Coordinates of C-alpha atoms in Angstrom, one line a residue:
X208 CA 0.0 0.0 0.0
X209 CA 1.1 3.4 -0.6
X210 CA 1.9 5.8 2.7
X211 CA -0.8 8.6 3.7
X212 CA 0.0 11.8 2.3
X213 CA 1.6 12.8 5.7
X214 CA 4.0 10.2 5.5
X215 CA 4.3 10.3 1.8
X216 CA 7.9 11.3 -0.4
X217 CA 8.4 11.6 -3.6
X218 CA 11.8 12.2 -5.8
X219 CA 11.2 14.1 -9.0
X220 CA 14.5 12.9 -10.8
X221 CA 15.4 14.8 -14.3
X222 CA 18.2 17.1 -15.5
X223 CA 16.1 19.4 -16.4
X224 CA 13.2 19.6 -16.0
X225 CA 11.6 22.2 -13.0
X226 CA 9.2 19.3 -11.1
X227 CA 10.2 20.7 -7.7
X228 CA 9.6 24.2 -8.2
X229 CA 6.1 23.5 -9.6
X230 CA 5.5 21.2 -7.4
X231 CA 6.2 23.2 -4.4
X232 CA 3.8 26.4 -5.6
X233 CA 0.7 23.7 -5.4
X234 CA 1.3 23.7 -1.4
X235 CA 0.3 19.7 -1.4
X236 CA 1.9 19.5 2.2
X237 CA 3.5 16.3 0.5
X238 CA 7.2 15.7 0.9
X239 CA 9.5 15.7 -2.2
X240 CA 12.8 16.3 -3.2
X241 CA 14.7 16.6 -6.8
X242 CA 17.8 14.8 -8.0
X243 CA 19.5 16.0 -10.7
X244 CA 21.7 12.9 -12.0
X245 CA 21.4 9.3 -11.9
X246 CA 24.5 9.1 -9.4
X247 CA 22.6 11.1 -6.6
X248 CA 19.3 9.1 -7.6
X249 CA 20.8 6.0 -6.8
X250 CA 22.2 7.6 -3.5
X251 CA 18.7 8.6 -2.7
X252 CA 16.3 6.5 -3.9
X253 CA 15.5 4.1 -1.2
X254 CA 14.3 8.1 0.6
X255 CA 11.2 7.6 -1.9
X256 CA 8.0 6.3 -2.0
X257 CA 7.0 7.7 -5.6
X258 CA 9.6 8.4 -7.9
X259 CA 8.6 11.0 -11.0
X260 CA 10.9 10.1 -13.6
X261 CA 11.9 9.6 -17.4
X262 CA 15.3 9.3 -18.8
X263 CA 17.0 8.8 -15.3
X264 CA 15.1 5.8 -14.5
X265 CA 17.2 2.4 -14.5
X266 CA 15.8 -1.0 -13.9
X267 CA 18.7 -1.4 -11.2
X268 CA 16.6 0.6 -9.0
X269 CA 13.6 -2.1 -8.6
X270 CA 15.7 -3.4 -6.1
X271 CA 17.6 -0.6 -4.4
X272 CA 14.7 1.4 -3.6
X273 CA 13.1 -0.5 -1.3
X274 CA 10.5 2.2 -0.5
X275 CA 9.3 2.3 -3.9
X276 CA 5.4 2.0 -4.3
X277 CA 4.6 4.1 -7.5
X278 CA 6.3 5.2 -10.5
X279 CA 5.0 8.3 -12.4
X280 CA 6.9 8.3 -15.7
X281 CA 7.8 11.8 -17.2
X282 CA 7.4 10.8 -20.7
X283 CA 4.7 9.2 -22.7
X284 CA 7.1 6.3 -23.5
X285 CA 7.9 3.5 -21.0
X286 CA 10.0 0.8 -22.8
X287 CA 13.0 2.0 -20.4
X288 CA 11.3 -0.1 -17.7
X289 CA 10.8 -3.6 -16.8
X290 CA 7.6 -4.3 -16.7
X291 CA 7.2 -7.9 -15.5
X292 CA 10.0 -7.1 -12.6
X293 CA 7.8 -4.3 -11.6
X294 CA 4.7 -6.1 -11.1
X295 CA 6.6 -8.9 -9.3
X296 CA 7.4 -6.3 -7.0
X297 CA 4.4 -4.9 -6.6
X298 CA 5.5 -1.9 -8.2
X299 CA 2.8 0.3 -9.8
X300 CA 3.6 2.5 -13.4
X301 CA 1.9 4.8 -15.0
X302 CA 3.0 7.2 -18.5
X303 CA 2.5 10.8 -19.0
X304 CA 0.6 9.8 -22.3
X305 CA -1.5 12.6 -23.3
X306 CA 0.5 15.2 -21.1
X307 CA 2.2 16.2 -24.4
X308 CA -0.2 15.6 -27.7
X309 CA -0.7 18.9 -28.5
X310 CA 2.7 20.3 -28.2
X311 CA 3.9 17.4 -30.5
X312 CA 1.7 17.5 -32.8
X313 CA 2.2 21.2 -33.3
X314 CA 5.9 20.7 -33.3
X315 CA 5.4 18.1 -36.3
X316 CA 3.0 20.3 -38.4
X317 CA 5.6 22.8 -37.8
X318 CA 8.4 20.5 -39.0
X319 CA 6.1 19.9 -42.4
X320 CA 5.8 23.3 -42.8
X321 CA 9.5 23.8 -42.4
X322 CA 10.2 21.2 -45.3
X323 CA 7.6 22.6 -47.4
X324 CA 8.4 26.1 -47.0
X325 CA 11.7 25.5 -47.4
X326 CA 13.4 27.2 -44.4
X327 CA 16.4 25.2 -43.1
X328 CA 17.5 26.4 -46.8
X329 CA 16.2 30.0 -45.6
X330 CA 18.2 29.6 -42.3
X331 CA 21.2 29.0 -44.1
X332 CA 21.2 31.4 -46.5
X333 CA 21.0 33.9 -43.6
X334 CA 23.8 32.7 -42.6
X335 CA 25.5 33.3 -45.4
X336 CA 24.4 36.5 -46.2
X337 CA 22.9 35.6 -49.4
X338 CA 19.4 36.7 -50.9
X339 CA 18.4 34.3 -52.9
X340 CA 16.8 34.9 -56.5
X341 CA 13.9 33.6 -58.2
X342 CA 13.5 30.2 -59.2
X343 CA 12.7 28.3 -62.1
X344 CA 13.2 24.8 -61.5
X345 CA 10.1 23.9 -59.9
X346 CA 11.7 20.9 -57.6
X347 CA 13.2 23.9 -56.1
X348 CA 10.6 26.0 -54.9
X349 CA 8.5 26.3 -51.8
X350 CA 5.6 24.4 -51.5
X351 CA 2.0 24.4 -50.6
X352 CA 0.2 21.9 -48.2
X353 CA -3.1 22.4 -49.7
X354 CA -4.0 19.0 -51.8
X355 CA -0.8 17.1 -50.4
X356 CA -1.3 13.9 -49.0
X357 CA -0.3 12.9 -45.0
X358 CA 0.4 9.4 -43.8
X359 CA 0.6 9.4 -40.1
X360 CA 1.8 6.2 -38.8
X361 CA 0.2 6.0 -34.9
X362 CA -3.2 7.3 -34.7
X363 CA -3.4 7.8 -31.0
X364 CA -3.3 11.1 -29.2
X365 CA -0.7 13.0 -30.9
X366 CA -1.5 11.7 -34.7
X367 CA -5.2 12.2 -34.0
X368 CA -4.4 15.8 -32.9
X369 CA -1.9 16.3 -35.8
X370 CA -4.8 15.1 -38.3
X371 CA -7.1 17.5 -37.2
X372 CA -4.1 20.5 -37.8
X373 CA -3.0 19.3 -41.1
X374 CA -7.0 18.6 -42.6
X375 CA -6.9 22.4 -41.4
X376 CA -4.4 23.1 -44.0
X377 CA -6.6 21.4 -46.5
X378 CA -4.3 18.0 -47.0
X379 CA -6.0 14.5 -47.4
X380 CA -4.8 12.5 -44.3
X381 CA -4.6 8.5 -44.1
X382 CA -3.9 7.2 -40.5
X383 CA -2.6 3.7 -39.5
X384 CA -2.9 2.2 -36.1
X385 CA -2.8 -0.9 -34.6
X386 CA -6.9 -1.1 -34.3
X387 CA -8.3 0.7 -37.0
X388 CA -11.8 0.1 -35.7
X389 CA -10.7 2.3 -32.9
X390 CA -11.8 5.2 -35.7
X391 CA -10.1 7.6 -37.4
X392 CA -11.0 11.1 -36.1
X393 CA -9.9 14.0 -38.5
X394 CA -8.4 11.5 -40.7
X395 CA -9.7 10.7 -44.1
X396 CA -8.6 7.1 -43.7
X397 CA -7.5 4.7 -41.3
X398 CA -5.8 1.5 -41.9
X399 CA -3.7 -1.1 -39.9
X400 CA 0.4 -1.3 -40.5
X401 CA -0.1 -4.1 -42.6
X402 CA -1.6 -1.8 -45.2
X403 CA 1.4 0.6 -45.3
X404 CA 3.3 -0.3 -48.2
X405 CA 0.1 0.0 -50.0
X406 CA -0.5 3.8 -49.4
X407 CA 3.6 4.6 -48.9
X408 CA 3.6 5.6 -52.9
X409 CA 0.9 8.2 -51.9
X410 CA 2.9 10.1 -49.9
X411 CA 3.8 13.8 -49.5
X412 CA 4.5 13.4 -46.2
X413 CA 5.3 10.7 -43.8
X414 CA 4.7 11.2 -40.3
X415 CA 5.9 8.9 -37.1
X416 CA 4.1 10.1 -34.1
X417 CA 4.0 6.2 -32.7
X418 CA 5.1 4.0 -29.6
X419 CA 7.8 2.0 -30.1
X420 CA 7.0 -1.5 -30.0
X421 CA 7.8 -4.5 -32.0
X422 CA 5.9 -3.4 -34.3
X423 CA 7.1 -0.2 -34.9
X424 CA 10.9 -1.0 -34.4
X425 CA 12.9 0.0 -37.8
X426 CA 8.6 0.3 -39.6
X427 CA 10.3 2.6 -41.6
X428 CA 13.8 0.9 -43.1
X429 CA 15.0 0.7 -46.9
X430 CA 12.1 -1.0 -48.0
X431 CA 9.4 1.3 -47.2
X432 CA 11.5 3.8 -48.1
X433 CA 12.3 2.8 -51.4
X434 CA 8.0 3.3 -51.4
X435 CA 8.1 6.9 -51.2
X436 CA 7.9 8.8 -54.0
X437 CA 11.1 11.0 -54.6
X438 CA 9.8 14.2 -53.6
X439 CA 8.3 12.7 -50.4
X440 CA 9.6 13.8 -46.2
X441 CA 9.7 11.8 -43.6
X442 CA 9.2 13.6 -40.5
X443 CA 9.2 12.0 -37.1
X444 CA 8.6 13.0 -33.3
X445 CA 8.2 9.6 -32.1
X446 CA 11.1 7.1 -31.3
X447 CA 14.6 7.4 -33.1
X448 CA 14.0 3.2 -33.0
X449 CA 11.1 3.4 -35.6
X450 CA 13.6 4.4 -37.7
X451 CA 16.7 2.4 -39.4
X452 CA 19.2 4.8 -38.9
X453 CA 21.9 3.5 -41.9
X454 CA 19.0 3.1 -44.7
X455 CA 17.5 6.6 -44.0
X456 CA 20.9 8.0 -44.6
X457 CA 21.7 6.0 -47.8
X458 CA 18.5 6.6 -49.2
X459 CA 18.8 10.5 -48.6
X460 CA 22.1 10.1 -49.8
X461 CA 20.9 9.1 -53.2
X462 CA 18.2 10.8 -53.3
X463 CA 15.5 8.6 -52.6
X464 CA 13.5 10.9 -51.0
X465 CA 13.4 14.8 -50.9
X466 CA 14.6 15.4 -47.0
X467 CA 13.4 14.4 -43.4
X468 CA 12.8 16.0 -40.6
X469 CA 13.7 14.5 -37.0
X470 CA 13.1 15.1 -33.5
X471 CA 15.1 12.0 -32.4
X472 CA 17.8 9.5 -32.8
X473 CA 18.6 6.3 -32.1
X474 CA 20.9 6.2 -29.9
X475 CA 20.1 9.9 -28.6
X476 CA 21.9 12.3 -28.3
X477 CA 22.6 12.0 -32.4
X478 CA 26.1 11.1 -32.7
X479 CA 28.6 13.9 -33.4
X480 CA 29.8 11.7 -36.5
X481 CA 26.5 10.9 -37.9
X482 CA 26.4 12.5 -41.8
X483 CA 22.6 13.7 -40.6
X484 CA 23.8 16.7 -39.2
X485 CA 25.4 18.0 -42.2
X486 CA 22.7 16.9 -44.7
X487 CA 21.4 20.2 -46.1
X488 CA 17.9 18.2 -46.7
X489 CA 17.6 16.9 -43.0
X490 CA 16.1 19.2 -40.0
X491 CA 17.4 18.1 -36.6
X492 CA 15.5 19.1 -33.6
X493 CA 16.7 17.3 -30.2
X494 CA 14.1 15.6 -29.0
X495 CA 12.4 18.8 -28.0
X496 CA 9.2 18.1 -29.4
X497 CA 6.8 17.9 -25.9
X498 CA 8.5 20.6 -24.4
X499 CA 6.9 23.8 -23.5
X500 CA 6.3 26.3 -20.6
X501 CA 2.7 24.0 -19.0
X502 CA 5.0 20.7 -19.4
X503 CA 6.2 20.3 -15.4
X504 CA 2.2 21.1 -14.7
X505 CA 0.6 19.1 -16.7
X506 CA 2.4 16.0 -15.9
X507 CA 2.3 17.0 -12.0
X508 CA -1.7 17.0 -12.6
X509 CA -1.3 13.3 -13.7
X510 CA 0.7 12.5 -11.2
X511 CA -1.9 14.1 -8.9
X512 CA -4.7 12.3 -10.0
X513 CA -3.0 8.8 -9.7
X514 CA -2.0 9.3 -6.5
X515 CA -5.8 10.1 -5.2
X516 CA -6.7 6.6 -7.0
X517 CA -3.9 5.1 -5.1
X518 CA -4.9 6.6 -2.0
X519 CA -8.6 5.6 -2.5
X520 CA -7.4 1.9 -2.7
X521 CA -9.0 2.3 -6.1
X522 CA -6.9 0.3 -8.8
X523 CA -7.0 1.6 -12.4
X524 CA -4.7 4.8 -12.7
X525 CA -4.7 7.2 -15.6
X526 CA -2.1 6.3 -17.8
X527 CA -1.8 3.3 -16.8
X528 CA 1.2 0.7 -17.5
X529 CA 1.7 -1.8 -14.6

């Protein structure tokens, strides 16, 4: 059982990230304290009962902190736990899912736009000092998103969200997820992965806003990209995993497809070596995606909420994993 709020702790634990301070302005009368690193989590771990975490988290910790009762994870994803050695322990697990939808979402319309519109290329040439002239080769110009086709692979939250932006801007939208009869929202389509390849050659767009599962792992790899049409992006704010890192590079390297936009890596932080960060047809954005100003409160509010259902011996939490 988890302690009474009077006798309650919890360790927000994340390098960044201001849990504490937010936390603190709610006046819960609940305990807490902030780690920045993983050293001085595993020094004070067995302190908590709850620990609020995301990137920090190691499965080591399932048996050091002895305290542990409840873990409210940071992030939507959760494949950096253990999930069957939590549940042995009695360990409960929830995900922030939701906490972040429409800042991603907006962050990958914004990442279309960007390839569309052309503005890495802007960036660049404001770099350099150069005005750049009129166009004639029409591979070369800006673009419009009006009549384009968007596949968004992972219908959930944040792709149902992103539908409903890009049908804004007038494009036809086809949505895959793992139950199609779940429904497709804003989408003009819905399908399940097994119907990818099918609608890959459609493409104007290819968005990743998905778990990653073993389904997902490397869903995008030579193959399907060797679907997309030539003047096709890939943009994704999901998992670096989804993607196979080395065929996404040698396709943009020949030209496969006409650039990609990515908010993650695999591993992450992108590699210092990897030819991404030089491609002058790839945006790189680190993994910044959910993060805004309301990002600390709205996953304290979740964390809130589950611990009332905790406390009233109830057993299904939002969010919830184990």
């Amino acid at each position: 059982m988890i302690p009474p709020r009077d006798k309650l702790t919890i360790c927000f634990a994340h390098a960044a990230y201001q849990m504490t301070t937010c936390f603190d302005a709610l006046n819960t009368g609940i305990a807490s304290f902030e780690v920045r690193d993983r050293a001085e989590l595993d020094r004070r771990a067995q302190e908590a009962d709850v620990i609020v975490a995301s990137g920090m988290w190691h499965n080591g910790l399932i048996t050091t902190a002895s305290r542990l009762k409840f873990i409210q994870s940071i992030s939507s994803g959760t494949d950096q736990y253990d999930k069957p050695a939590l549940a042995e322990k009695g360990i409960r697990l929830a995900s922030a899912a939701g906490v972040n939808a429409r800042a991603v979402a907006e962050h990958a319309i914004s990442l279309i736009l960007a390839m569309a519109r052309r503005l890495p290329e802007a960036r660049d040439n404001q770099a350099s000092r150069h005005w750049r002239g009129m166009i004639g080769d029409l591979t070369r110009r800006e673009d419009e998103l009006g009549g384009k086709t968007l596949l968004i692979i992972g219908l959930g939250r944040i792709g149902g969200r992103l539908a409903q932006i890009a049908k804004a801007f007038d494009m036809t939208v086809i949505g895959f997820r793992r139950d199609p009869g779940a429904g497709a929202g804003a989408a003009d389509a819905v399908y399940g992965l097994d119907a990818l390849a099918a609608h890959l050659p459609k493409a104007d767009f290819v968005a990743l806003t998905c778990p990653l599962t073993a389904e997902t792992q490397h869903v995008i790899n030579a193959k399907s990209l060797a679907q997309m049409k030539s003047s096709a992006y890939l943009i994704n704010v999901a998992r670096g995993g989804c993607v196979n890192e080395t065929d996404l590079i040698a396709c943009l390297s020949g030209g496969g497809i006409a650039g990609a936009a990515l908010d993650c890596a695999d591993p992450e932080p992108l590699t210092a070596d990897s030819p991404l960060w030089a491609m002058p047809q790839v945006l790189v954005t680190p993994h910044t995606a959910g993060e805004t100003t309301q990002y600390e409160n709205n996953v304290i509010a979740i964390l809130l909420e589950n611990l009332g259902i905790l406390w009233q011996g109830q057993d299904a939490l939002r969010n919830q994993v184990v």
